[in-house]
Short mmCIF file of C-alpha atoms and ligand atoms in Angstrom, two decimals:
data_model
loop_
_atom_site.label_atom_id
_atom_site.label_comp_id
_atom_site.label_asym_id
_atom_site.label_seq_id
_atom_site.Cartn_x
_atom_site.Cartn_y
_atom_site.Cartn_z
CA MET A 1 29.72 -6.40 -15.77
CA PHE A 2 26.25 -4.89 -15.39
CA ASP A 3 25.72 -1.14 -15.43
CA TYR A 4 23.28 -1.50 -12.53
CA LEU A 5 22.42 -3.98 -9.82
CA ILE A 6 18.89 -3.26 -8.61
CA VAL A 7 17.81 -4.89 -5.37
CA GLY A 8 14.07 -5.62 -5.16
CA ALA A 9 11.68 -6.34 -8.05
CA GLY A 10 8.67 -4.45 -6.69
CA PHE A 11 7.39 -1.25 -8.29
CA ALA A 12 10.45 0.79 -7.26
CA GLY A 13 13.06 -1.64 -8.63
CA SER A 14 11.07 -2.69 -11.69
CA VAL A 15 10.30 0.85 -12.88
CA LEU A 16 13.99 1.70 -12.59
CA ALA A 17 15.01 -1.49 -14.42
CA GLU A 18 12.60 -0.64 -17.22
CA ARG A 19 13.69 3.01 -17.48
CA LEU A 20 17.43 2.31 -17.31
CA SER A 21 17.29 -0.60 -19.76
CA GLY A 22 15.31 1.67 -22.07
CA ALA A 23 18.18 4.15 -21.84
CA GLY A 24 20.61 1.45 -23.02
CA LYS A 25 21.92 0.29 -19.64
CA SER A 26 22.33 -3.35 -18.65
CA VAL A 27 20.54 -4.25 -15.43
CA LEU A 28 20.70 -7.16 -13.03
CA LEU A 29 17.43 -7.09 -11.05
CA CYS A 30 17.38 -9.34 -8.00
CA ASP A 31 14.77 -10.26 -5.43
CA LYS A 32 15.02 -12.63 -2.53
CA ARG A 33 11.48 -13.77 -3.25
CA PRO A 34 10.86 -16.31 -6.04
CA HIS A 35 8.79 -13.84 -8.08
CA VAL A 36 8.67 -10.29 -9.42
CA GLY A 37 6.10 -7.67 -8.35
CA GLY A 38 7.12 -7.15 -4.72
CA ASN A 39 4.07 -6.76 -2.52
CA ALA A 40 1.84 -6.28 -5.56
CA PHE A 41 2.47 -9.87 -6.75
CA ASP A 42 -0.67 -11.76 -7.75
CA PHE A 43 -1.29 -15.31 -8.97
CA GLU A 44 -4.09 -17.85 -9.46
CA ASP A 45 -4.74 -19.98 -6.39
CA GLU A 46 -5.64 -23.68 -6.51
CA ALA A 47 -9.25 -22.88 -7.34
CA GLY A 48 -8.11 -20.68 -10.24
CA ILE A 49 -8.95 -17.38 -8.56
CA LEU A 50 -6.59 -14.44 -9.03
CA ILE A 51 -5.41 -13.41 -5.57
CA HIS A 52 -2.89 -10.94 -4.14
CA LYS A 53 -0.36 -12.84 -2.07
CA TYR A 54 0.56 -9.89 0.15
CA GLY A 55 -2.88 -8.40 0.68
CA PRO A 56 -5.32 -6.50 -1.53
CA HIS A 57 -3.79 -3.94 -3.91
CA ILE A 58 -6.04 -1.37 -5.55
CA PHE A 59 -4.51 1.03 -8.03
CA HIS A 60 -5.49 4.70 -7.86
CA THR A 61 -3.69 7.91 -8.72
CA LYS A 62 -4.22 11.58 -9.39
CA SER A 63 -1.26 11.62 -11.75
CA GLN A 64 -1.80 11.44 -15.49
CA ARG A 65 1.93 10.90 -15.91
CA ILE A 66 2.04 7.83 -13.67
CA PHE A 67 -1.15 6.37 -15.12
CA GLY A 68 0.14 7.01 -18.65
CA TYR A 69 3.48 5.39 -17.89
CA LEU A 70 1.93 2.20 -16.43
CA SER A 71 -0.56 2.02 -19.29
CA ARG A 72 2.30 0.95 -21.54
CA PHE A 73 2.39 -2.37 -19.74
CA THR A 74 -1.26 -3.22 -19.22
CA ASP A 75 -4.83 -2.63 -20.26
CA TRP A 76 -7.07 -1.56 -17.42
CA ARG A 77 -10.43 -2.41 -15.94
CA PRO A 78 -12.27 0.55 -14.38
CA TYR A 79 -12.76 -0.24 -10.70
CA GLU A 80 -14.03 1.98 -7.89
CA HIS A 81 -13.28 0.51 -4.50
CA ARG A 82 -16.01 0.40 -1.82
CA VAL A 83 -15.67 -0.64 1.80
CA LEU A 84 -18.17 -1.38 4.58
CA ALA A 85 -17.35 -1.16 8.27
CA HIS A 86 -18.97 -3.50 10.79
CA VAL A 87 -19.99 -1.21 13.66
CA ASP A 88 -22.71 -1.70 16.32
CA GLY A 89 -23.90 -4.83 14.48
CA LYS A 90 -24.43 -2.94 11.20
CA LEU A 91 -22.52 -2.85 7.93
CA LEU A 92 -21.99 0.85 7.18
CA PRO A 93 -20.37 2.77 4.33
CA PHE A 94 -16.75 3.68 5.11
CA PRO A 95 -15.16 6.30 4.91
CA ILE A 96 -17.88 7.89 7.04
CA ASN A 97 -20.39 9.80 4.90
CA VAL A 98 -23.99 11.07 5.19
CA ASP A 99 -25.39 7.54 4.89
CA THR A 100 -23.03 6.18 7.55
CA VAL A 101 -24.29 8.72 10.08
CA ASN A 102 -27.95 8.22 9.12
CA GLN A 103 -27.81 4.42 9.19
CA LEU A 104 -25.80 4.30 12.42
CA TYR A 105 -28.14 6.60 14.37
CA GLY A 106 -31.42 5.98 12.51
CA LEU A 107 -31.54 9.59 11.25
CA SER A 108 -32.32 11.18 7.91
CA LEU A 109 -29.98 14.16 7.94
CA THR A 110 -29.19 16.14 4.80
CA PRO A 111 -25.55 16.74 3.81
CA GLU A 112 -25.73 20.23 5.42
CA GLU A 113 -27.09 18.74 8.63
CA VAL A 114 -24.34 16.13 8.69
CA ALA A 115 -21.77 18.92 8.36
CA GLU A 116 -23.40 20.53 11.44
CA PHE A 117 -23.48 17.14 13.19
CA PHE A 118 -19.70 16.82 12.71
CA ALA A 119 -19.03 20.46 13.64
CA LYS A 120 -20.96 20.13 16.92
CA ARG A 121 -18.96 17.08 17.97
CA ALA A 122 -15.55 18.02 16.61
CA GLU A 123 -13.04 19.01 19.28
CA PRO A 124 -11.32 22.15 18.03
CA LEU A 125 -7.56 21.74 18.09
CA GLY A 126 -4.88 23.89 16.60
CA GLN A 127 -2.40 21.85 14.67
CA CYS A 128 -3.06 18.11 14.60
CA ARG A 129 0.03 16.05 15.36
CA THR A 130 -1.49 12.64 16.07
CA SER A 131 -4.00 10.38 14.35
CA GLU A 132 -6.32 10.74 17.35
CA GLN A 133 -6.30 14.52 16.94
CA ALA A 134 -6.74 14.26 13.16
CA VAL A 135 -10.01 12.36 13.59
CA VAL A 136 -11.41 13.88 16.78
CA SER A 137 -10.90 17.40 15.44
CA LYS A 138 -13.07 16.59 12.41
CA ILE A 139 -15.86 14.29 13.58
CA GLY A 140 -15.68 14.07 17.37
CA ARG A 141 -14.85 11.39 19.87
CA GLU A 142 -17.80 9.02 19.53
CA LEU A 143 -17.29 8.24 15.84
CA TYR A 144 -13.55 8.11 16.49
CA GLU A 145 -14.10 5.44 19.14
CA LYS A 146 -16.47 3.42 16.95
CA PHE A 147 -14.56 3.48 13.66
CA PHE A 148 -10.92 4.44 14.24
CA ARG A 149 -9.54 3.85 17.69
CA TYR A 150 -9.60 0.06 17.91
CA TYR A 151 -8.94 -0.60 14.23
CA THR A 152 -5.79 1.49 14.56
CA ARG A 153 -4.75 -0.24 17.76
CA LYS A 154 -5.05 -3.61 16.02
CA GLN A 155 -3.39 -2.47 12.81
CA TRP A 156 -0.38 -0.79 14.38
CA GLY A 157 -0.19 -2.16 17.92
CA LEU A 158 -0.29 1.51 18.97
CA ASP A 159 -2.97 3.91 20.08
CA PRO A 160 -3.85 6.59 17.46
CA SER A 161 -2.46 9.14 19.93
CA GLU A 162 0.97 7.55 19.31
CA LEU A 163 0.85 7.75 15.50
CA ASP A 164 1.36 10.70 13.16
CA ALA A 165 -1.78 12.50 12.00
CA SER A 166 -1.00 11.44 8.43
CA VAL A 167 -1.99 7.80 9.12
CA ALA A 168 -5.68 8.31 9.94
CA ALA A 169 -5.80 11.35 7.66
CA ARG A 170 -5.55 8.91 4.73
CA VAL A 171 -9.27 8.31 5.36
CA PRO A 172 -11.56 11.35 4.91
CA ALA A 173 -14.95 12.10 6.51
CA ARG A 174 -17.54 13.22 3.97
CA CYS A 175 -20.63 15.40 4.05
CA ASP A 176 -22.04 13.84 0.88
CA HIS A 177 -23.15 10.42 -0.35
CA ASP A 178 -19.86 9.45 -2.02
CA ASP A 179 -19.14 5.91 -0.82
CA ARG A 180 -15.96 5.30 -2.81
CA TYR A 181 -12.82 4.59 -0.80
CA PHE A 182 -10.70 6.75 -3.12
CA THR A 183 -11.55 9.89 -5.06
CA ASP A 184 -8.51 9.93 -7.36
CA GLU A 185 -9.16 10.62 -11.02
CA TYR A 186 -7.62 7.33 -12.19
CA GLN A 187 -9.02 4.22 -10.48
CA PHE A 188 -8.30 1.03 -12.37
CA MET A 189 -7.09 -2.52 -11.98
CA PRO A 190 -4.69 -4.16 -14.45
CA VAL A 191 -6.84 -6.42 -16.64
CA ARG A 192 -4.59 -9.48 -16.40
CA GLY A 193 -3.24 -8.61 -12.95
CA TYR A 194 -0.11 -6.97 -11.57
CA THR A 195 2.28 -9.84 -12.23
CA GLU A 196 1.51 -9.68 -15.96
CA LEU A 197 2.12 -5.92 -15.85
CA PHE A 198 5.54 -6.57 -14.29
CA ARG A 199 6.40 -9.28 -16.84
CA LYS A 200 5.81 -6.82 -19.65
CA MET A 201 7.68 -4.07 -17.84
CA LEU A 202 10.70 -6.33 -17.42
CA SER A 203 10.75 -7.87 -20.89
CA SER A 204 13.82 -6.02 -22.22
CA PRO A 205 16.76 -8.27 -23.14
CA ARG A 206 18.98 -5.80 -21.26
CA ILE A 207 17.32 -6.85 -17.97
CA SER A 208 18.59 -10.04 -16.28
CA LEU A 209 16.47 -11.39 -13.44
CA ALA A 210 17.89 -13.13 -10.39
CA LEU A 211 15.03 -14.44 -8.25
CA ASP A 212 15.39 -16.25 -4.93
CA ALA A 213 18.57 -14.20 -4.70
CA ASP A 214 19.38 -12.15 -1.60
CA TYR A 215 21.49 -9.07 -2.20
CA HIS A 216 23.77 -9.91 0.72
CA GLU A 217 24.75 -13.17 -1.05
CA LEU A 218 24.69 -11.82 -4.58
CA GLN A 219 26.93 -8.84 -3.91
CA ARG A 220 29.85 -11.22 -3.32
CA THR A 221 29.79 -12.53 -6.90
CA ALA A 222 27.83 -10.06 -9.05
CA ARG A 223 29.80 -7.45 -10.98
CA PHE A 224 28.12 -4.08 -11.42
CA ARG A 225 28.93 -0.38 -11.64
CA HIS A 226 26.03 1.19 -9.73
CA LEU A 227 23.65 -0.01 -7.05
CA ILE A 228 19.96 0.80 -6.52
CA TYR A 229 18.46 -0.60 -3.34
CA THR A 230 14.72 -0.90 -2.57
CA GLY A 231 14.79 -3.16 0.54
CA PRO A 232 14.63 -1.97 4.16
CA ILE A 233 17.24 0.73 4.74
CA ASP A 234 18.15 -0.46 8.25
CA ALA A 235 19.03 -3.94 6.91
CA PHE A 236 21.31 -2.37 4.27
CA PHE A 237 23.36 -0.74 7.01
CA ASP A 238 23.39 -3.86 9.18
CA TYR A 239 21.06 -2.25 11.73
CA ARG A 240 23.88 0.03 12.84
CA TYR A 241 21.54 2.28 14.82
CA GLY A 242 19.10 -0.50 15.72
CA PRO A 243 16.10 -1.81 13.79
CA LEU A 244 13.53 0.55 12.31
CA PRO A 245 10.04 -0.59 13.29
CA TYR A 246 7.98 -2.04 10.43
CA ARG A 247 4.51 -3.46 10.98
CA SER A 248 3.76 -6.85 9.45
CA LEU A 249 0.67 -8.87 8.59
CA ARG A 250 -0.31 -12.51 8.58
CA PHE A 251 -2.74 -13.44 5.83
CA LYS A 252 -5.36 -16.18 6.04
CA PHE A 253 -6.88 -17.13 2.68
CA GLU A 254 -10.14 -19.06 2.38
CA THR A 255 -11.85 -20.35 -0.75
CA HIS A 256 -15.61 -20.87 -0.62
CA PRO A 257 -17.84 -22.74 -3.11
CA VAL A 258 -20.09 -19.71 -3.64
CA GLU A 259 -20.14 -16.89 -6.20
CA ARG A 260 -20.16 -14.16 -3.53
CA PHE A 261 -18.99 -14.34 0.08
CA GLN A 262 -19.73 -10.83 1.38
CA PRO A 263 -21.67 -7.74 0.24
CA ALA A 264 -18.61 -5.55 -0.51
CA ALA A 265 -15.02 -5.91 -1.69
CA VAL A 266 -13.72 -5.18 1.81
CA ILE A 267 -15.37 -5.33 5.22
CA ASN A 268 -13.50 -3.62 8.05
CA TYR A 269 -13.90 -4.92 11.60
CA PRO A 270 -12.75 -2.10 13.86
CA ASN A 271 -14.07 -3.56 17.10
CA GLU A 272 -14.24 -7.34 16.88
CA HIS A 273 -11.86 -10.14 15.93
CA GLU A 274 -8.08 -10.22 15.72
CA TYR A 275 -8.18 -9.44 12.01
CA THR A 276 -8.76 -5.91 10.73
CA ARG A 277 -10.47 -6.57 7.41
CA VAL A 278 -11.70 -9.23 4.99
CA THR A 279 -11.25 -8.77 1.24
CA GLU A 280 -13.00 -10.72 -1.51
CA PHE A 281 -10.72 -10.60 -4.54
CA LYS A 282 -13.31 -11.12 -7.28
CA TYR A 283 -14.71 -7.62 -6.65
CA LEU A 284 -11.26 -6.16 -7.42
CA THR A 285 -10.39 -8.32 -10.40
CA GLY A 286 -13.86 -8.69 -11.93
CA GLN A 287 -13.19 -12.41 -12.37
CA LYS A 288 -16.23 -14.64 -13.03
CA HIS A 289 -15.94 -17.94 -11.18
CA PRO A 290 -18.35 -20.21 -9.27
CA PHE A 291 -15.97 -20.14 -6.27
CA THR A 292 -14.55 -17.16 -4.42
CA THR A 293 -11.44 -16.48 -2.31
CA VAL A 294 -11.19 -14.05 0.61
CA VAL A 295 -8.27 -12.95 2.75
CA TYR A 296 -8.24 -12.04 6.44
CA GLU A 297 -5.48 -9.65 7.60
CA TYR A 298 -3.96 -10.21 11.04
CA PRO A 299 -1.52 -7.42 11.98
CA CYS A 300 1.65 -8.46 13.81
CA ASP A 301 5.19 -7.32 14.63
CA GLN A 302 7.16 -10.28 13.28
CA GLY A 303 7.30 -11.16 9.60
CA ASP A 304 7.91 -9.40 6.30
CA PRO A 305 8.22 -5.63 6.77
CA TYR A 306 5.05 -4.22 5.19
CA TYR A 307 4.37 -0.86 6.81
CA PRO A 308 6.81 1.80 8.00
CA VAL A 309 5.39 3.13 11.26
CA PRO A 310 4.89 6.92 11.03
CA ARG A 311 5.69 8.46 14.43
CA PRO A 312 8.25 11.04 15.54
CA GLU A 313 10.87 8.76 17.12
CA ASN A 314 10.92 6.54 14.02
CA ALA A 315 11.41 9.60 11.81
CA VAL A 316 14.42 10.53 13.94
CA LEU A 317 15.92 7.04 13.60
CA TYR A 318 15.21 6.98 9.86
CA ARG A 319 17.00 10.30 9.41
CA LYS A 320 20.14 8.75 10.91
CA TYR A 321 20.04 6.00 8.28
CA GLN A 322 19.21 8.58 5.63
CA ALA A 323 22.36 10.48 6.56
CA LEU A 324 24.39 7.29 5.95
CA ALA A 325 22.63 6.86 2.61
CA ASP A 326 23.30 10.47 1.59
CA ALA A 327 26.97 10.04 2.44
CA ASP A 328 27.32 7.26 -0.15
CA PRO A 329 26.43 8.60 -3.60
CA SER A 330 27.25 5.26 -5.25
CA VAL A 331 24.01 3.73 -3.90
CA LYS A 332 20.51 5.07 -4.55
CA PHE A 333 17.70 4.28 -2.12
CA VAL A 334 14.15 4.25 -3.45
CA GLY A 335 10.76 2.76 -2.55
CA ARG A 336 8.59 2.27 0.50
CA LEU A 337 11.08 0.30 2.62
CA ALA A 338 14.29 2.06 1.57
CA THR A 339 12.90 5.57 2.18
CA TYR A 340 10.69 4.51 5.10
CA ARG A 341 7.58 6.15 3.66
CA TYR A 342 3.98 4.94 3.89
CA TYR A 343 3.62 5.23 0.11
CA ASN A 344 0.97 3.82 -2.18
CA MET A 345 1.99 2.10 -5.40
CA ASP A 346 1.54 5.23 -7.53
CA GLN A 347 3.73 7.28 -5.19
CA VAL A 348 6.48 4.66 -5.41
CA VAL A 349 6.21 4.70 -9.20
CA GLY A 350 6.46 8.51 -9.13
CA GLN A 351 9.50 8.37 -6.85
CA ALA A 352 11.18 5.79 -9.11
CA LEU A 353 10.44 7.78 -12.27
CA ALA A 354 11.95 10.89 -10.68
CA LEU A 355 15.13 8.96 -9.84
CA ALA A 356 15.22 7.50 -13.36
CA ASP A 357 14.97 11.02 -14.77
CA ALA A 358 17.89 12.12 -12.62
CA LEU A 359 20.00 9.09 -13.55
CA CYS A 360 19.26 9.38 -17.23
CA ASP A 361 19.97 13.09 -16.93
CA GLN A 362 16.91 13.98 -18.94
CA GLY A 363 13.97 16.29 -18.32
CA PRO A 364 11.01 14.88 -16.39
CA ASP A 365 8.89 14.09 -19.41
CA SER A 366 11.59 12.90 -21.76
CA ALA A 367 12.40 9.85 -19.61
CA VAL A 368 8.81 8.75 -19.58
CA ASN A 369 8.24 9.48 -23.21
CA ALA A 370 11.45 7.91 -24.43
CA ALA A 371 10.13 4.47 -25.34
P1 FAD B 1 8.12 -3.79 -2.31
O1 FAD B 1 6.94 -4.10 -3.15
O2 FAD B 1 8.09 -4.17 -0.86
O3 FAD B 1 9.40 -4.43 -3.00
C1 FAD B 1 10.65 -4.52 -2.37
C2 FAD B 1 11.25 -5.84 -2.76
O4 FAD B 1 12.61 -5.88 -2.28
C3 FAD B 1 10.54 -7.05 -2.16
O5 FAD B 1 10.03 -7.88 -3.19
C4 FAD B 1 11.62 -7.74 -1.32
O6 FAD B 1 11.55 -9.16 -1.40
C5 FAD B 1 12.89 -7.22 -1.98
N1 FAD B 1 14.05 -7.26 -1.08
C6 FAD B 1 14.16 -6.70 0.16
N2 FAD B 1 15.38 -6.96 0.67
C7 FAD B 1 16.06 -7.68 -0.25
C8 FAD B 1 17.36 -8.25 -0.30
N3 FAD B 1 18.23 -8.14 0.72
N4 FAD B 1 17.72 -8.94 -1.41
C9 FAD B 1 16.86 -9.09 -2.44
N5 FAD B 1 15.62 -8.57 -2.45
C10 FAD B 1 15.22 -7.87 -1.37
N6 FAD B 1 -0.68 0.51 -2.45
C11 FAD B 1 -1.67 0.98 -3.25
O7 FAD B 1 -1.41 1.87 -4.08
N7 FAD B 1 -2.95 0.47 -3.19
C12 FAD B 1 -3.29 -0.51 -2.31
O8 FAD B 1 -4.44 -0.95 -2.28
C13 FAD B 1 -2.26 -1.03 -1.45
N8 FAD B 1 -2.56 -2.01 -0.59
C14 FAD B 1 -1.57 -2.51 0.21
C15 FAD B 1 -1.89 -3.56 1.08
C16 FAD B 1 -0.91 -4.09 1.89
C17 FAD B 1 -1.29 -5.20 2.84
C18 FAD B 1 0.42 -3.58 1.85
C19 FAD B 1 1.48 -4.15 2.73
C20 FAD B 1 0.74 -2.54 0.99
C21 FAD B 1 -0.24 -2.00 0.16
N9 FAD B 1 0.05 -0.98 -0.74
C22 FAD B 1 -0.95 -0.48 -1.56
C23 FAD B 1 1.40 -0.39 -0.84
C24 FAD B 1 2.22 -1.08 -1.93
O9 FAD B 1 2.42 -2.43 -1.58
C25 FAD B 1 3.59 -0.36 -2.01
O10 FAD B 1 3.43 1.02 -2.25
C26 FAD B 1 4.47 -0.90 -3.13
O11 FAD B 1 4.32 -2.28 -3.36
C27 FAD B 1 5.92 -0.59 -2.75
O12 FAD B 1 6.79 -0.99 -3.77
P2 FAD B 1 8.35 -1.10 -3.45
O13 FAD B 1 8.99 -1.54 -4.70
O14 FAD B 1 8.81 0.13 -2.78
O15 FAD B 1 8.45 -2.24 -2.32
N1 UDP B 2 -8.41 3.21 9.78
C1 UDP B 2 -9.28 3.02 10.84
N2 UDP B 2 -10.45 2.34 10.64
C2 UDP B 2 -10.76 1.80 9.43
C3 UDP B 2 -9.86 1.99 8.36
C4 UDP B 2 -8.70 2.70 8.57
O1 UDP B 2 -9.00 3.44 11.96
O2 UDP B 2 -11.84 1.18 9.30
C5 UDP B 2 -7.16 3.95 10.04
C6 UDP B 2 -6.04 2.97 10.47
O3 UDP B 2 -5.16 3.64 11.35
C7 UDP B 2 -5.38 2.68 9.15
C8 UDP B 2 -5.39 4.07 8.50
O4 UDP B 2 -6.70 4.58 8.86
O5 UDP B 2 -4.07 2.18 9.33
C9 UDP B 2 -5.23 4.09 7.01
O6 UDP B 2 -6.21 3.26 6.41
P1 UDP B 2 -5.95 2.63 4.96
O7 UDP B 2 -7.21 1.93 4.56
O8 UDP B 2 -5.42 3.67 4.06
O9 UDP B 2 -4.81 1.56 5.29
P2 UDP B 2 -4.01 0.53 4.35
O10 UDP B 2 -4.92 0.17 3.20
O11 UDP B 2 -2.75 1.23 3.95
O12 UDP B 2 -3.75 -0.62 5.27
#
C-alpha cells in the first residue's frame, strides 16, 4: 500500500513525489509515457545532440525559492534566450524593441523617440480583454499585423481577438535595446539537461516509478491512500461536461551536418509557412558538436494536449470541472493540464511546492528546506 499515487511524472508530479518522499511517505509515480520529465523530457538524438522531445524548454524564473529548490538537483549553465522574427524579408529582434523598429523602417530613433512612435500608433482602450487589444493598445495596428496577428492565428487556430489578453501579454514591447526574450532574474539551463535533473529528483528509494502506465489501467490494481493527478482534468472526469480545448503541436526534427543552422536560437515566422518557429537546440544547451539539430513547430488540434486555450468560454467550462475536483478532497489536482493554466515550468514548480507544503502541513519554507 503506497501513501500516494501520483499521476504524471512532469514537473508537477515529480516535485510532489520528491517532497512527499522526503517527508517519509511512500509514492508510486506513474506516467503513460515511457519516460519521466513530462513535456520537459530531453534526450540525445541519433547524431548525439541533446534535444527536447516536446519542443524547446528554456528555464527562467523570478523566484529565488524555486531556483534554489531546483538547484538541489542540477548544476546550471547561464543562458539568456534570444529570438529573431522573420518579417518583411528581414530577421528582426523579438520582442519588439528600439532596434526592431529602426531596422524594420530604416530609422535611427532613440529610445525616447520609439516610445513616442508607439504612443502615436497605440489605440487607447480602457481595459484590455483580448490579445488583439493587449497589443494594439500598446504599439498600434501595423506592428500587431506584422508580428502578432498571423503568428497567433497559426499557433492557436484563433484570431487574437478571440483569446484572453494574457496570451499576447506574455510578450512585452520595449523602448530600449534589450533583446532578451525573458527578463527574469534567474535564466539558466540544467547543465546535463532536464531528464538528468528529474532522475536526481526522483532518486529516493521511497519513490517507485511506473512508466508506460496509464492511470486508468493502474488504478484497478494499485493500492494507495491518496491520489495526486497532473493529467488533463476533463479526462479524469470522463469528459462529463465535454472536452476542454487544448492546443497541440506536431514537431519536425532535422539534423544538419553543420555547426550552426541559423543566426539565433529561435526564429519566429509570423507570416509565412505552416510552422510558427524553428529552434536550434545547441544554442540552448551549449553543446559543441559538428552537427546540429533543429525543430519546426506545427500547431494543430489533434495530438497530445500541450496548451490550455485561455478564453472566456473555456474558463467557464474549466470551472465546472474545478467544482467536481473541489467536491472530492481525496484527490489533488496540480499542474498545467489539471488546473488548465498556461503555466511555465517555474510556475508549475511553485504550484507543486505550495501543495507539498499544505500536504506536509509545514510552513512554506520548511518544506523546501527540509532535505
Ligand atoms: P506535463 O509536463 O504535461 O506532465 C504531465 C504528465 O502527465 C505527462 O507526462 C503525461 O504523459 C502524464 N499523464 C497524463 N495523463 C495521464 C494518465 N492518464 N496516466 C498516466 N500519466 C498521464 N515552460 C517554460 O518554463 N519554458 C519554456 O521554454 C517552455 N516551453 C514550452 C514549449 C512547449 C512546446 C510546451 C508545450 C510547453 C512549454 N513550457 C515551457 C511549459 C512546460 O512544458 C510546462 O509548464 C510544464 O512541463 C508542465 O508540467 P506538468 O507537470 O504540469 O505537465
Ligand atoms: N506571439 C506572436 N508572435 C510571436 C511570438 C508570440 O504573436 O512572434 C504571441 C502568440 O499568441 C503566442 C504568445 O504571443 O502564443 C505567447 O508567446 P510565447 O513565446 O510566450 O509562447 P510559447 O513559448 O508559450 O509557445
